[in-house]
């Protein structure tokens, strides 16, 4: 599924000062149109009605927790293509946020700077437009079908998050060539040095787990990055 062309960003957050700060900077810096919901249930409803180009979703919300909203949006065919950035105050939640089978596309930890969030939003909107090939790629038992956003291992469907999908696609495209963490970070996430390169490791670990035995094809190049084995 292609990304929504909408320039609208839905903010789901009950803290008024965070909403005000986000709204101000997103409208000013990106020309984005912002709509707001102040609890999880209202956020879910608005996301389904408005089909925004992106959702900024707080973890701690009245009525329905952010993770539940995220899960519901990501399991619904009508909304699963909408990128979601989760806001969290707790570093220990990050693994859960990105690790969910139907997890968020990205996360930002509070407190964050307006500049940081605007850069991430722009990066995600750009990423959503998709710059990778549409042709089916096969390696060993792994098949990646970018046009259908579909991955199989030995004919069995594997559910990947959009970040994991893009990581795998990059490695498949550049088979046999080492990809540095920095490069993967830039191309998969689309921003420069704002997040830690260890984020790449976290996502690769998740990806490997989902690929099972087929993950042996992804080699770690110590201190540098990753490579999909040649042949
Ligand atoms: Ca909150």
Coordinates of C-alpha atoms and ligand atoms in Angstrom, one line a residue:
X1 CA 0.0 0.0 0.0
X2 CA 1.3 3.5 -0.8
X3 CA 1.5 6.2 1.8
X4 CA -1.2 8.7 2.3
X5 CA -0.7 11.9 0.3
X6 CA -2.2 13.9 3.1
X7 CA -0.1 16.7 4.6
X8 CA -2.2 16.4 7.8
X9 CA -0.6 15.3 11.0
X10 CA -2.8 14.0 13.8
X11 CA -1.4 14.6 17.3
X12 CA -2.8 12.4 20.1
X13 CA -1.6 13.7 23.4
X14 CA -3.3 14.9 26.6
X15 CA -0.6 17.3 27.7
X16 CA -1.6 20.7 26.4
X17 CA 1.9 22.3 26.5
X18 CA 3.3 19.4 24.3
X19 CA 0.4 19.8 21.9
X20 CA 0.9 23.5 21.6
X21 CA 4.6 23.2 21.1
X22 CA 4.2 20.5 18.4
X23 CA 1.4 22.3 16.6
X24 CA 3.3 25.6 16.5
X25 CA 6.5 24.0 15.1
X26 CA 4.9 21.6 12.7
X27 CA 2.7 24.3 11.2
X28 CA 5.5 26.9 11.1
X29 CA 8.4 24.6 10.0
X30 CA 6.7 22.2 7.6
X31 CA 3.5 23.7 6.4
X32 CA 1.7 20.7 7.9
X33 CA -1.9 20.9 8.9
X34 CA -2.4 19.7 12.4
X35 CA -5.4 18.1 14.1
X36 CA -5.5 17.1 17.8
X37 CA -7.1 14.4 19.9
X38 CA -6.6 14.4 23.7
X39 CA -7.4 10.8 24.5
X40 CA -6.7 7.4 23.0
X41 CA -10.2 6.6 21.9
X42 CA -10.7 10.0 20.3
X43 CA -7.4 9.6 18.6
X44 CA -8.3 6.2 17.1
X45 CA -11.6 7.6 15.8
X46 CA -10.0 10.7 14.3
X47 CA -7.2 8.6 12.6
X48 CA -9.8 6.4 11.0
X49 CA -11.9 9.3 9.8
X50 CA -9.2 11.7 8.7
X51 CA -6.6 9.2 7.4
X52 CA -3.8 11.6 8.2
X53 CA -0.4 11.5 6.6
X54 CA 1.2 10.8 9.9
X55 CA 0.2 10.3 13.6
X56 CA 2.2 11.5 16.6
X57 CA 1.0 9.3 19.4
X58 CA 1.7 9.6 23.1
X59 CA 2.2 6.5 25.1
X60 CA 0.4 7.6 28.2
X61 CA -3.2 8.6 27.3
X62 CA -6.6 8.7 29.0
X63 CA -9.2 6.1 27.9
X64 CA -6.9 4.0 25.7
X65 CA -3.1 3.6 26.0
X66 CA -1.0 4.7 23.0
X67 CA 0.3 1.2 22.4
X68 CA -3.3 -0.1 22.0
X69 CA -4.1 2.7 19.6
X70 CA -1.0 1.9 17.6
X71 CA -1.8 -1.7 17.4
X72 CA -5.3 -1.1 16.3
X73 CA -4.3 1.3 13.6
X74 CA -1.5 -1.0 12.4
X75 CA -3.7 -4.1 12.1
X76 CA -6.4 -2.3 10.1
X77 CA -5.9 -2.4 6.4
X78 CA -7.4 1.0 6.0
X79 CA -4.9 2.7 8.4
X80 CA -1.9 0.4 8.6
X81 CA 0.1 2.5 6.0
X82 CA -0.1 5.6 8.2
X83 CA 3.3 6.2 9.8
X84 CA 3.2 6.5 13.6
X85 CA 5.7 8.3 15.8
X86 CA 5.3 7.4 19.4
X87 CA 6.2 9.8 22.2
X88 CA 7.5 8.2 25.4
X89 CA 9.0 9.4 28.6
X90 CA 10.4 6.0 29.5
X91 CA 13.5 4.7 27.8
X92 CA 12.6 1.1 28.9
X93 CA 9.4 1.2 26.8
X94 CA 11.4 1.7 23.5
X95 CA 11.9 -2.0 22.9
X96 CA 8.2 -2.6 23.2
X97 CA 7.3 0.3 21.0
X98 CA 9.4 -0.7 18.0
X99 CA 9.3 -4.4 18.7
X100 CA 5.6 -5.0 18.5
X101 CA 4.7 -7.1 15.5
X102 CA 2.6 -4.1 14.4
X103 CA 4.8 -1.5 16.0
X104 CA 5.3 2.2 15.6
X105 CA 7.5 3.5 12.8
X106 CA 9.6 5.6 15.1
X107 CA 9.7 7.0 18.6
X108 CA 10.9 10.1 20.3
X109 CA 11.7 10.2 24.0
X110 CA 10.5 13.1 26.1
X111 CA 11.7 15.7 26.6
X112 CA 12.5 16.4 22.9
X113 CA 13.3 19.6 21.0
X114 CA 10.9 21.0 18.4
X115 CA 13.7 20.8 15.8
X116 CA 14.1 17.1 16.5
X117 CA 10.5 16.2 16.0
X118 CA 10.1 18.3 12.9
X119 CA 13.2 16.6 11.3
X120 CA 11.8 13.2 12.2
X121 CA 8.4 14.0 10.8
X122 CA 9.9 15.2 7.5
X123 CA 12.1 12.2 7.3
X124 CA 9.2 9.8 7.8
X125 CA 7.0 11.6 5.3
X126 CA 9.9 11.4 2.8
X127 CA 10.5 7.8 3.6
X128 CA 6.9 7.0 3.0
X129 CA 7.1 8.1 -0.6
X130 CA 9.3 5.1 -1.1
X131 CA 12.5 5.1 -3.0
X132 CA 13.2 1.4 -3.2
X133 CA 12.7 -0.8 -6.1
X134 CA 9.3 -2.4 -6.9
X135 CA 10.8 -5.5 -8.2
X136 CA 10.6 -8.8 -6.3
X137 CA 13.9 -9.8 -4.7
X138 CA 14.8 -13.3 -3.7
X139 CA 17.7 -14.6 -1.6
X140 CA 17.8 -18.2 -0.6
X141 CA 14.5 -18.9 1.0
X142 CA 13.7 -15.2 1.5
X143 CA 11.5 -13.3 -0.9
X144 CA 10.7 -9.6 -0.7
X145 CA 7.9 -8.1 -2.7
X146 CA 8.1 -4.3 -2.3
X147 CA 5.0 -3.6 -4.3
X148 CA 2.9 -5.7 -1.9
X149 CA 5.0 -5.0 1.1
X150 CA 5.2 -8.7 1.5
X151 CA 8.0 -10.9 2.8
X152 CA 8.1 -14.7 2.9
X153 CA 10.6 -17.2 4.2
X154 CA 10.3 -20.6 2.6
X155 CA 6.9 -19.6 1.3
X156 CA 5.6 -18.6 4.8
X157 CA 4.6 -15.0 5.3
X158 CA 6.7 -13.0 7.8
X159 CA 5.2 -9.9 9.3
X160 CA 7.7 -7.1 9.5
X161 CA 7.4 -3.5 10.7
X162 CA 8.1 -0.9 8.0
X163 CA 11.5 -0.2 9.4
X164 CA 12.4 -3.9 9.4
X165 CA 11.1 -4.2 5.9
X166 CA 13.2 -1.3 4.6
X167 CA 16.3 -2.7 6.3
X168 CA 15.9 -6.0 4.7
X169 CA 15.2 -4.4 1.3
X170 CA 18.4 -2.3 1.6
X171 CA 20.5 -5.4 2.5
X172 CA 18.9 -7.4 -0.4
X173 CA 19.4 -4.7 -2.9
X174 CA 23.1 -4.3 -2.0
X175 CA 23.8 -8.0 -1.5
X176 CA 27.4 -8.8 -0.7
X177 CA 28.3 -5.2 0.1
X178 CA 28.8 -4.1 3.6
X179 CA 26.3 -1.4 4.8
X180 CA 27.5 0.8 7.6
X181 CA 25.2 1.6 10.5
X182 CA 25.4 5.3 9.5
X183 CA 24.3 4.6 5.9
X184 CA 21.5 2.3 7.0
X185 CA 20.4 4.9 9.5
X186 CA 20.4 7.6 6.8
X187 CA 18.6 5.6 4.3
X188 CA 16.1 3.7 6.4
X189 CA 15.3 6.5 8.9
X190 CA 16.3 9.4 6.7
X191 CA 18.1 11.6 9.2
X192 CA 21.6 12.3 10.1
X193 CA 23.2 11.5 13.4
X194 CA 20.1 12.5 15.4
X195 CA 19.6 9.0 16.7
X196 CA 22.1 6.5 18.0
X197 CA 23.4 3.9 15.6
X198 CA 22.6 1.3 18.2
X199 CA 19.0 1.8 17.0
X200 CA 20.1 0.0 13.9
X201 CA 21.3 -3.0 15.9
X202 CA 18.0 -3.1 17.8
X203 CA 16.0 -3.3 14.6
X204 CA 18.4 -5.8 12.9
X205 CA 18.1 -8.0 16.0
X206 CA 14.3 -8.0 15.7
X207 CA 14.5 -8.6 12.0
X208 CA 16.8 -11.6 12.5
X209 CA 14.5 -13.1 15.1
X210 CA 11.5 -12.9 12.7
X211 CA 13.5 -14.4 9.8
X212 CA 14.5 -17.4 11.9
X213 CA 17.1 -19.7 10.3
X214 CA 17.1 -17.6 7.1
X215 CA 18.6 -14.7 9.1
X216 CA 22.0 -16.5 8.9
X217 CA 22.3 -14.7 5.6
X218 CA 22.7 -11.4 7.4
X219 CA 26.2 -11.0 8.6
X220 CA 27.4 -8.6 11.3
X221 CA 30.6 -6.8 10.3
X222 CA 32.0 -6.0 13.7
X223 CA 32.3 -2.3 14.5
X224 CA 30.9 -1.3 11.2
X225 CA 27.6 -2.6 10.0
X226 CA 25.8 -5.4 8.2
X227 CA 25.9 -7.3 5.0
X228 CA 23.7 -9.8 3.2
X229 CA 25.9 -12.8 2.4
X230 CA 26.7 -13.3 -1.3
X231 CA 25.3 -16.6 -2.7
Ligands
LIG1 CA1 0.3 11.9 27.9

